[in-house]
mmCIF file with all atom_site columns, C-alpha atoms in Angstrom:
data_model
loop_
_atom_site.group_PDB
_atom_site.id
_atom_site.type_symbol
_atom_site.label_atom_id
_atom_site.label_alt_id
_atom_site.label_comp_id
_atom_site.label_asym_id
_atom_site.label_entity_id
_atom_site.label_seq_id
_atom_site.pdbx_PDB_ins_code
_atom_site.Cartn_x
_atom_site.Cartn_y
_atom_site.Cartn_z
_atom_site.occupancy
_atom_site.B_iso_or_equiv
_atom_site.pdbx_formal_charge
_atom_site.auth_seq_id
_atom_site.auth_comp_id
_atom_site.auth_asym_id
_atom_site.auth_atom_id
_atom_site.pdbx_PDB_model_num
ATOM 1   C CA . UNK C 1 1   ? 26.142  18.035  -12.723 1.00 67.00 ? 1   UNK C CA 1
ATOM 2   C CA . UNK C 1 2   ? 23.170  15.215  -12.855 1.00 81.00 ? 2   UNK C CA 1
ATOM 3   C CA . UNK C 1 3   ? 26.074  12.207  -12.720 1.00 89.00 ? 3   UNK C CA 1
ATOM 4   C CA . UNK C 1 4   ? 28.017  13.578  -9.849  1.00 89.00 ? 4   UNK C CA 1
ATOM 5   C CA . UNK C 1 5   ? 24.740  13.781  -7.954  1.00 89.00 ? 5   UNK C CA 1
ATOM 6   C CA . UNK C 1 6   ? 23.516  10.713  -8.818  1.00 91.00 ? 6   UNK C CA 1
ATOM 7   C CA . UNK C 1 7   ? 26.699  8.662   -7.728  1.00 95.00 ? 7   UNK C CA 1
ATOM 8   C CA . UNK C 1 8   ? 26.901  11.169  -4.594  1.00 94.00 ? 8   UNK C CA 1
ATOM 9   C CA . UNK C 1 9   ? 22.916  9.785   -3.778  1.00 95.00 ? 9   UNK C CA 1
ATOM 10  C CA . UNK C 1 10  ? 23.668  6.410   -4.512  1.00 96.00 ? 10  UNK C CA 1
ATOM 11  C CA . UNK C 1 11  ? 27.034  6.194   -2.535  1.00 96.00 ? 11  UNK C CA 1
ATOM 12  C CA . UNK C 1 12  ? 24.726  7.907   0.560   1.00 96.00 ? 12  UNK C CA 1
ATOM 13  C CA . UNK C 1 13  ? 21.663  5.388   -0.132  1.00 96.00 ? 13  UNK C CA 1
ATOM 14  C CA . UNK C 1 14  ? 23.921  2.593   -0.182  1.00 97.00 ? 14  UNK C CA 1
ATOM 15  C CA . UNK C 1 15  ? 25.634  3.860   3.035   1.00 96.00 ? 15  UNK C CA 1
ATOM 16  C CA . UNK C 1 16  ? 21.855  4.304   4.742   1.00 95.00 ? 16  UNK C CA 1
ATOM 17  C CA . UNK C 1 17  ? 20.851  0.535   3.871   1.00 96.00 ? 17  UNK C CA 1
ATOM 18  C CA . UNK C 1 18  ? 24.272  -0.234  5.122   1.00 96.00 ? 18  UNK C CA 1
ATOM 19  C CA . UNK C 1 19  ? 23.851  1.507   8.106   1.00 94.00 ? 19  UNK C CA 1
ATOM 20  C CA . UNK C 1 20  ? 19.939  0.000   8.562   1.00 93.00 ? 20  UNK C CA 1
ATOM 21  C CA . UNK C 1 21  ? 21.076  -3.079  8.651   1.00 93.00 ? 21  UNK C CA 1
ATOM 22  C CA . UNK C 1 22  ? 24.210  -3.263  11.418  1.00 89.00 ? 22  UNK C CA 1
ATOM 23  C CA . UNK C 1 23  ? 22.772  -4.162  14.704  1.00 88.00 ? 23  UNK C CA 1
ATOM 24  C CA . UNK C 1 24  ? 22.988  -1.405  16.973  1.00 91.00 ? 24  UNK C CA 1
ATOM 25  C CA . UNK C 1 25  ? 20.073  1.181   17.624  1.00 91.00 ? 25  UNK C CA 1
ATOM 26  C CA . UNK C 1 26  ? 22.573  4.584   16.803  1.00 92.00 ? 26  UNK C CA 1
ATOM 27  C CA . UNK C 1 27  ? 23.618  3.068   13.853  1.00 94.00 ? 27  UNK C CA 1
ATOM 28  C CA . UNK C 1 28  ? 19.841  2.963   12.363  1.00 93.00 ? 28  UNK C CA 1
ATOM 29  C CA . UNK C 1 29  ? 19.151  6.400   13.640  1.00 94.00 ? 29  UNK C CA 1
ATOM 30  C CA . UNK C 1 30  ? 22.613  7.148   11.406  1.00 94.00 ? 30  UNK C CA 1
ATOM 31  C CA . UNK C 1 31  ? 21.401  5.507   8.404   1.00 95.00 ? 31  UNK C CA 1
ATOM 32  C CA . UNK C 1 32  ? 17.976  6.809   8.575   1.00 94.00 ? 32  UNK C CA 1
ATOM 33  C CA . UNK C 1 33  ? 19.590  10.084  8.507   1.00 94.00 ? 33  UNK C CA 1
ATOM 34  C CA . UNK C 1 34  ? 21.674  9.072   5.650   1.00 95.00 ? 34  UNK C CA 1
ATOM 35  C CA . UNK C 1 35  ? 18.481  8.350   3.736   1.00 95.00 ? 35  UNK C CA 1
ATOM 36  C CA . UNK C 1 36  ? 16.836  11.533  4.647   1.00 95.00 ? 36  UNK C CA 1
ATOM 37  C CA . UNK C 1 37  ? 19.876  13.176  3.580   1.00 94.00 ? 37  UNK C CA 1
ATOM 38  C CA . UNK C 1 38  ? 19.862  11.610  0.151   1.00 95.00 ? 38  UNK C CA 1
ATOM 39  C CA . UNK C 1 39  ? 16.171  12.293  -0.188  1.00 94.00 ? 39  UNK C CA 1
ATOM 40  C CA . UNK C 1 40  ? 17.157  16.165  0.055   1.00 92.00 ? 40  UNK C CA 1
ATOM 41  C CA . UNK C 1 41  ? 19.825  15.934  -2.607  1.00 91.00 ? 41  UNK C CA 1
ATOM 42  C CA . UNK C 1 42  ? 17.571  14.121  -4.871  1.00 91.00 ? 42  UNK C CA 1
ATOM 43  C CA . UNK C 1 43  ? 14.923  16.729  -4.375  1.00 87.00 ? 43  UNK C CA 1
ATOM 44  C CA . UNK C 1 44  ? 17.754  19.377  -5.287  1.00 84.00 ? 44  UNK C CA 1
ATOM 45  C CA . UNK C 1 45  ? 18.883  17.383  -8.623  1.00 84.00 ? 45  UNK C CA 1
ATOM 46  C CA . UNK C 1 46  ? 15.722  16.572  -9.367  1.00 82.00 ? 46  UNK C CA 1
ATOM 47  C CA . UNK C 1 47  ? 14.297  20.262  -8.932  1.00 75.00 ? 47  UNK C CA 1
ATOM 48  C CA . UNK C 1 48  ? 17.316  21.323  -11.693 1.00 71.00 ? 48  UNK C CA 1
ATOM 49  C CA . UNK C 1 49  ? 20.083  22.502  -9.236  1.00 65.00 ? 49  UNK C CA 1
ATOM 50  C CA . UNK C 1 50  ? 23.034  23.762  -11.482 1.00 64.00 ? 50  UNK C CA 1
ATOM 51  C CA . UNK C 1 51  ? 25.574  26.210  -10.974 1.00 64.00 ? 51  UNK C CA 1
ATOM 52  C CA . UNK C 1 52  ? 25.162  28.374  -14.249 1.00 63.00 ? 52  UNK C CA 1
ATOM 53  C CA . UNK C 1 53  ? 21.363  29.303  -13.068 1.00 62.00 ? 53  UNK C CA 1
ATOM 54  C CA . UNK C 1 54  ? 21.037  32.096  -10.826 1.00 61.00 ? 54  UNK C CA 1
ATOM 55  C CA . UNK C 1 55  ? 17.664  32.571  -7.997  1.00 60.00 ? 55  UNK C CA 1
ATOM 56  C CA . UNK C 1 56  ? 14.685  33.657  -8.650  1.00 59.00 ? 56  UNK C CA 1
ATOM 57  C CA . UNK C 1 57  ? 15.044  37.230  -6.425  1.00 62.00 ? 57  UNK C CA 1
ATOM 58  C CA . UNK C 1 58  ? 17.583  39.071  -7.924  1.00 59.00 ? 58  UNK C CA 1
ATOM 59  C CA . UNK C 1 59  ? 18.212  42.370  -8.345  1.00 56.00 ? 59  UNK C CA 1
ATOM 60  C CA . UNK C 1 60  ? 16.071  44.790  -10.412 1.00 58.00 ? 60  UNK C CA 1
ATOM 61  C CA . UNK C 1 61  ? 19.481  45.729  -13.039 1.00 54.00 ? 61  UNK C CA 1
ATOM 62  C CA . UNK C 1 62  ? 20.129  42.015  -12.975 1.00 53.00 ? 62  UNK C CA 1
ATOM 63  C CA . UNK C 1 63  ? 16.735  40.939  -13.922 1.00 51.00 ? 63  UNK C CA 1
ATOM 64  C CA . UNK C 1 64  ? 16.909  42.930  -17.241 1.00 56.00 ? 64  UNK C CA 1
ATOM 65  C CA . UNK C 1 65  ? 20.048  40.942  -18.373 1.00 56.00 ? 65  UNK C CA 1
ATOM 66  C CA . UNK C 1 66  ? 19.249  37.458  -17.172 1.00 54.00 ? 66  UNK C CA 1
ATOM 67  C CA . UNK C 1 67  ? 16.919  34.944  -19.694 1.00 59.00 ? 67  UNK C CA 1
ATOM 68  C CA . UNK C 1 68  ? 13.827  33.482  -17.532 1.00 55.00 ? 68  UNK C CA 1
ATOM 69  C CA . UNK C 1 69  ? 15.476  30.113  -18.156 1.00 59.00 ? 69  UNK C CA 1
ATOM 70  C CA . UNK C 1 70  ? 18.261  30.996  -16.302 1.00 63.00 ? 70  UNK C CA 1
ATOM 71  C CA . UNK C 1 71  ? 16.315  31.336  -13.010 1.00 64.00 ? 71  UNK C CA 1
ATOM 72  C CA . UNK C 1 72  ? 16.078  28.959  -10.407 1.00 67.00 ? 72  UNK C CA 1
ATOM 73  C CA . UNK C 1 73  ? 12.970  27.015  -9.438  1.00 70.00 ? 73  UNK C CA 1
ATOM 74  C CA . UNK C 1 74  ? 12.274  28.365  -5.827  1.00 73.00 ? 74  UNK C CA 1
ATOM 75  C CA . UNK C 1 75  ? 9.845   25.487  -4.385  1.00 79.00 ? 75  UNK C CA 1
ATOM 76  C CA . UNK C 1 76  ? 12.097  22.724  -4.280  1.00 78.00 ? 76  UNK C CA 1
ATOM 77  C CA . UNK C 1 77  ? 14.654  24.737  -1.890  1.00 80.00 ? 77  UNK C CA 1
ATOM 78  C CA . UNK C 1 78  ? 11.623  25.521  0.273   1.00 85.00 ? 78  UNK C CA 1
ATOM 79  C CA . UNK C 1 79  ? 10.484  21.719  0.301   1.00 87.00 ? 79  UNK C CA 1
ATOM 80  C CA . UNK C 1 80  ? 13.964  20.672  1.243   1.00 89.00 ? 80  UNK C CA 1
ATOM 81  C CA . UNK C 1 81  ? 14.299  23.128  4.085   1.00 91.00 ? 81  UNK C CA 1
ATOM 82  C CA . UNK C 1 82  ? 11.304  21.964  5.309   1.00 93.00 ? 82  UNK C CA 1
ATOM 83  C CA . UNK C 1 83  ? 12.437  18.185  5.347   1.00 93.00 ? 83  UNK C CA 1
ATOM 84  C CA . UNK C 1 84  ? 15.273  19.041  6.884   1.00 94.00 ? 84  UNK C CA 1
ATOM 85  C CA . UNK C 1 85  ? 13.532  20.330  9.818   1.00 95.00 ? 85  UNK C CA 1
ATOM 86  C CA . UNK C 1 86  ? 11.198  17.651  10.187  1.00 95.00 ? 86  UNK C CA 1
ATOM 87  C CA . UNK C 1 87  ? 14.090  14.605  9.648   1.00 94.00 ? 87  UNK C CA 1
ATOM 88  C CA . UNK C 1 88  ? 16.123  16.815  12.156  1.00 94.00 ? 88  UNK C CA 1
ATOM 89  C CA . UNK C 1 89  ? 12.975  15.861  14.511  1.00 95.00 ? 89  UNK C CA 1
ATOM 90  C CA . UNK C 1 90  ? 12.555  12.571  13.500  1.00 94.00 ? 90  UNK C CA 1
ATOM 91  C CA . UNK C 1 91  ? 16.432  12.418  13.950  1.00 94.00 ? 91  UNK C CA 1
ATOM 92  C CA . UNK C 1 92  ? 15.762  13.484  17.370  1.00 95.00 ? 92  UNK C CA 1
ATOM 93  C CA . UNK C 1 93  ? 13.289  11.504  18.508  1.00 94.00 ? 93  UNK C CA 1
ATOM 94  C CA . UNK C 1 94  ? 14.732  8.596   17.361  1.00 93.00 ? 94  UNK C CA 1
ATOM 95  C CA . UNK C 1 95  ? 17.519  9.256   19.334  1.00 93.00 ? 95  UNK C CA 1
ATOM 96  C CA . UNK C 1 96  ? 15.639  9.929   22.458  1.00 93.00 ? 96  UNK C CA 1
ATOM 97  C CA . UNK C 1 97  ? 13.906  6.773   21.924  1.00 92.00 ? 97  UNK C CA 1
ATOM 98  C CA . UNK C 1 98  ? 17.196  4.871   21.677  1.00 91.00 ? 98  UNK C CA 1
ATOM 99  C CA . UNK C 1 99  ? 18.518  6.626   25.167  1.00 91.00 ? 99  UNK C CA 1
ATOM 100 C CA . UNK C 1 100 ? 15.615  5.185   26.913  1.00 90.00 ? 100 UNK C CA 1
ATOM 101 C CA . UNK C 1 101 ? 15.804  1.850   25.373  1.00 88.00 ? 101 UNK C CA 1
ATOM 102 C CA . UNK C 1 102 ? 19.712  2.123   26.570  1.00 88.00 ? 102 UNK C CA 1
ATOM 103 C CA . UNK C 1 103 ? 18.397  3.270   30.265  1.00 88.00 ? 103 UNK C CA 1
ATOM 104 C CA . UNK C 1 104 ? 16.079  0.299   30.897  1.00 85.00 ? 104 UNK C CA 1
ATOM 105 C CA . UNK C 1 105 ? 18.020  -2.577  29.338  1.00 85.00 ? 105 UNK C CA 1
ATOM 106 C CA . UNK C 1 106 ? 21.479  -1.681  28.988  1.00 87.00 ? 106 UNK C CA 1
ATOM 107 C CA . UNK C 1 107 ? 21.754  -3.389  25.512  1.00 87.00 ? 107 UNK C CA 1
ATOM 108 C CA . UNK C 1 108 ? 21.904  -1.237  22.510  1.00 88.00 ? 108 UNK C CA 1
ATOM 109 C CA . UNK C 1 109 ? 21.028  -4.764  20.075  1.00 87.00 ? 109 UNK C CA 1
ATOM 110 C CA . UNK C 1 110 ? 17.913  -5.115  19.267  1.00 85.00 ? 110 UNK C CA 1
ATOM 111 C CA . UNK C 1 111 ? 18.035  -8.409  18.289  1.00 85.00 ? 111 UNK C CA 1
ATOM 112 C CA . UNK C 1 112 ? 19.211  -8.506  22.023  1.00 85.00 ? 112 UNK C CA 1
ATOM 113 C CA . UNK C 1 113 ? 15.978  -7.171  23.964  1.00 82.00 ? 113 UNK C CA 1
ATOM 114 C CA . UNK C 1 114 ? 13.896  -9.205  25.543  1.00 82.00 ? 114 UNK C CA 1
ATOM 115 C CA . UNK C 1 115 ? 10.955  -9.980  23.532  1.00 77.00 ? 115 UNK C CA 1
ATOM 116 C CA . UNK C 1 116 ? 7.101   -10.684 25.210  1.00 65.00 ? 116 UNK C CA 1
ATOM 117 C CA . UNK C 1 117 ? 5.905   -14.093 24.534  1.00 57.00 ? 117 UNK C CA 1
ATOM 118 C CA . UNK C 1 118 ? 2.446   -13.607 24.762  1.00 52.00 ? 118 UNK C CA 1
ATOM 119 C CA . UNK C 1 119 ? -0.373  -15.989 23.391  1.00 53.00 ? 119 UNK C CA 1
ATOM 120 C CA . UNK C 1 120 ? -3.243  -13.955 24.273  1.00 50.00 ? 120 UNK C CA 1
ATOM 121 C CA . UNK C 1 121 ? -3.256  -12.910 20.299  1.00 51.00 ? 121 UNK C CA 1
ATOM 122 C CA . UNK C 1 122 ? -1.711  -14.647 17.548  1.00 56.00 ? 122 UNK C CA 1
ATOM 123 C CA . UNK C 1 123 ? 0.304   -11.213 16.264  1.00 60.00 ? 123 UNK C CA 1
ATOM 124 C CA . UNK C 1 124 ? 2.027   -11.224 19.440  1.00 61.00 ? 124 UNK C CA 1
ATOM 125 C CA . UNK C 1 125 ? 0.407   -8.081  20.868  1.00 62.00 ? 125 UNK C CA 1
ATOM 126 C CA . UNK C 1 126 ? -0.647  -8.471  24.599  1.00 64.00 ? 126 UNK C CA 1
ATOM 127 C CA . UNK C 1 127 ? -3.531  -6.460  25.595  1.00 63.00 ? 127 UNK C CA 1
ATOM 128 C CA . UNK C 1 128 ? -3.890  -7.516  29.272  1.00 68.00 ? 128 UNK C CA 1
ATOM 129 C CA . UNK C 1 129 ? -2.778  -3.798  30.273  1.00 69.00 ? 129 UNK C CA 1
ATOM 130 C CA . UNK C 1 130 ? -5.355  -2.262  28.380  1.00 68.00 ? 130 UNK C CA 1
ATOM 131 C CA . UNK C 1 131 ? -8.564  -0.996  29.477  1.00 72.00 ? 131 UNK C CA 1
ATOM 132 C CA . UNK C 1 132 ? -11.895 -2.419  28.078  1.00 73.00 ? 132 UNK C CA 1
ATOM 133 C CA . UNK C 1 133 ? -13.535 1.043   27.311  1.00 73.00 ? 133 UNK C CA 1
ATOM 134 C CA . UNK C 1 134 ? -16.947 0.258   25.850  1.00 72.00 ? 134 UNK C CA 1
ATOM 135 C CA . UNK C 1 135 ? -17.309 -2.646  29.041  1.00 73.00 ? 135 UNK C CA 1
ATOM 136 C CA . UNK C 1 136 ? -17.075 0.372   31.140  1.00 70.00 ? 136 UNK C CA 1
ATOM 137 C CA . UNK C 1 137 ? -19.288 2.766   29.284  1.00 70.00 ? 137 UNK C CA 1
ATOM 138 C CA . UNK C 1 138 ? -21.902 0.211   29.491  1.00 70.00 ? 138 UNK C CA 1
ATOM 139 C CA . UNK C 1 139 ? -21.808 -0.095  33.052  1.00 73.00 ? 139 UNK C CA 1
ATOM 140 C CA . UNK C 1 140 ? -23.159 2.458   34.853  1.00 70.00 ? 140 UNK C CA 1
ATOM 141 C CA . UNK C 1 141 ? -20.778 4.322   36.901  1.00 66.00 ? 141 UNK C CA 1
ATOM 142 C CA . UNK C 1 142 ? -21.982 4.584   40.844  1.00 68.00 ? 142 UNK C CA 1
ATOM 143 C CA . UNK C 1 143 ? -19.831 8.114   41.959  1.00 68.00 ? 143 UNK C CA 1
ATOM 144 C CA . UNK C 1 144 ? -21.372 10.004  38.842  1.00 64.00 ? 144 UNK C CA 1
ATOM 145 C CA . UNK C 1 145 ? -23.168 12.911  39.804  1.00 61.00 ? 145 UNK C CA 1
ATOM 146 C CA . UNK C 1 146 ? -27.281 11.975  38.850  1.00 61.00 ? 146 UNK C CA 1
ATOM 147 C CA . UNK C 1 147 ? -28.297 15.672  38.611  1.00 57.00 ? 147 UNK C CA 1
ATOM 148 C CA . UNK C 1 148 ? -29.376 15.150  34.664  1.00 55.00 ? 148 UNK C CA 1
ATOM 149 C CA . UNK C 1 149 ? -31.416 12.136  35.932  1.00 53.00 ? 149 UNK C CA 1
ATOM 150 C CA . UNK C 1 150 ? -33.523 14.134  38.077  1.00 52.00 ? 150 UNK C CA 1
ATOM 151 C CA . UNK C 1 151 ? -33.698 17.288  35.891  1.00 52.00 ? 151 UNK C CA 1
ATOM 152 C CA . UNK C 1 152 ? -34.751 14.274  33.547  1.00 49.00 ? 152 UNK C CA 1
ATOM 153 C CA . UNK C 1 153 ? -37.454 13.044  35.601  1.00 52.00 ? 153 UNK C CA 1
ATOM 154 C CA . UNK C 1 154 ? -38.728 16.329  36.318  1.00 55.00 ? 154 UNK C CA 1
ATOM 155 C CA . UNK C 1 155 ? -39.025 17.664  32.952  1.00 56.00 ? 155 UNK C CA 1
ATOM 156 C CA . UNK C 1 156 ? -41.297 14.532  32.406  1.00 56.00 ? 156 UNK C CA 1
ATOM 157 C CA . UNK C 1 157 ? -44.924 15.019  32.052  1.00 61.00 ? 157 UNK C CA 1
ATOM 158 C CA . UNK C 1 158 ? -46.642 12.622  34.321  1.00 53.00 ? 158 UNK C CA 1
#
């Protein structure tokens, strides 16, 4: 059962880096998938999936008859069904993320969207947008309410 799987994992691997690499946005979201996918099966094989072993919660008449090596190891199920909730996120919000990369510049290439030339910072990264916080902590802000200034004061022997 182990070679099947691992040709099966490899074929969808292969397919994912495939996939990865085409330019067009839906077509990484696809092979991303693909690798998630794989990821799962791996887990399974790896967690020793076979059809001769039976699960863990069987019935009580069933139990008596069946060796403990028979059973099925129940956490690697549960870890998969968990991953395949969170890539099913992932999945979407990738998606969603490729919509509104459609909406704005009708091009579905990245190698195609317009890229930001900035030289404010040699990685490329333009902060003119963004806010100096600790300049404006430091200044003192005029419409704040100086109640705790006077209560300040006050409490000051003097």
């Amino acid at each position: 059962m182990e070679v099947p799987m691992a040709i099966v994992i490899g074929v969808m691997f292969a397919g994912g880096t495939y996939m990865i690499l085409r330019p067009s946005l839906i077509r990484i979201v696809m092979g991303f998938g693909l690798y998630s996918n794989a990821a799962n099966l791996l887990m399974i094989t790896c967690g020793g999936y076979s059809r001769a072993r039976r699960a863990p919660f069987v019935s009580e008449d069933a139990a008596n008859t069946v060796l403990a090596s028979a059973l099925m190891d129940p956490l690697p199920p549960d870890i998969i069904l968990t991953a395949i909730v969170i890539s099913f996120a992932v999945g979407a919000l990738f998606l969603t993320v490729c919509y509104r990369v459609y909406l704005d510049y009708r091009i579905d290439n990245p190698d195609e969207l317009p890229q930001d030339d900035s030289e404010d910072d040699p990685s490329g990264v333009n902060f003119s947008g963004v806010p100096d916080v600790m300049a404006e902590l430091a200044e003192p802000n005029p419409n704040a309410p100086h109640e705790h200034a006077v209560r300040a004061q006050a409490a000051r022997p003097g």
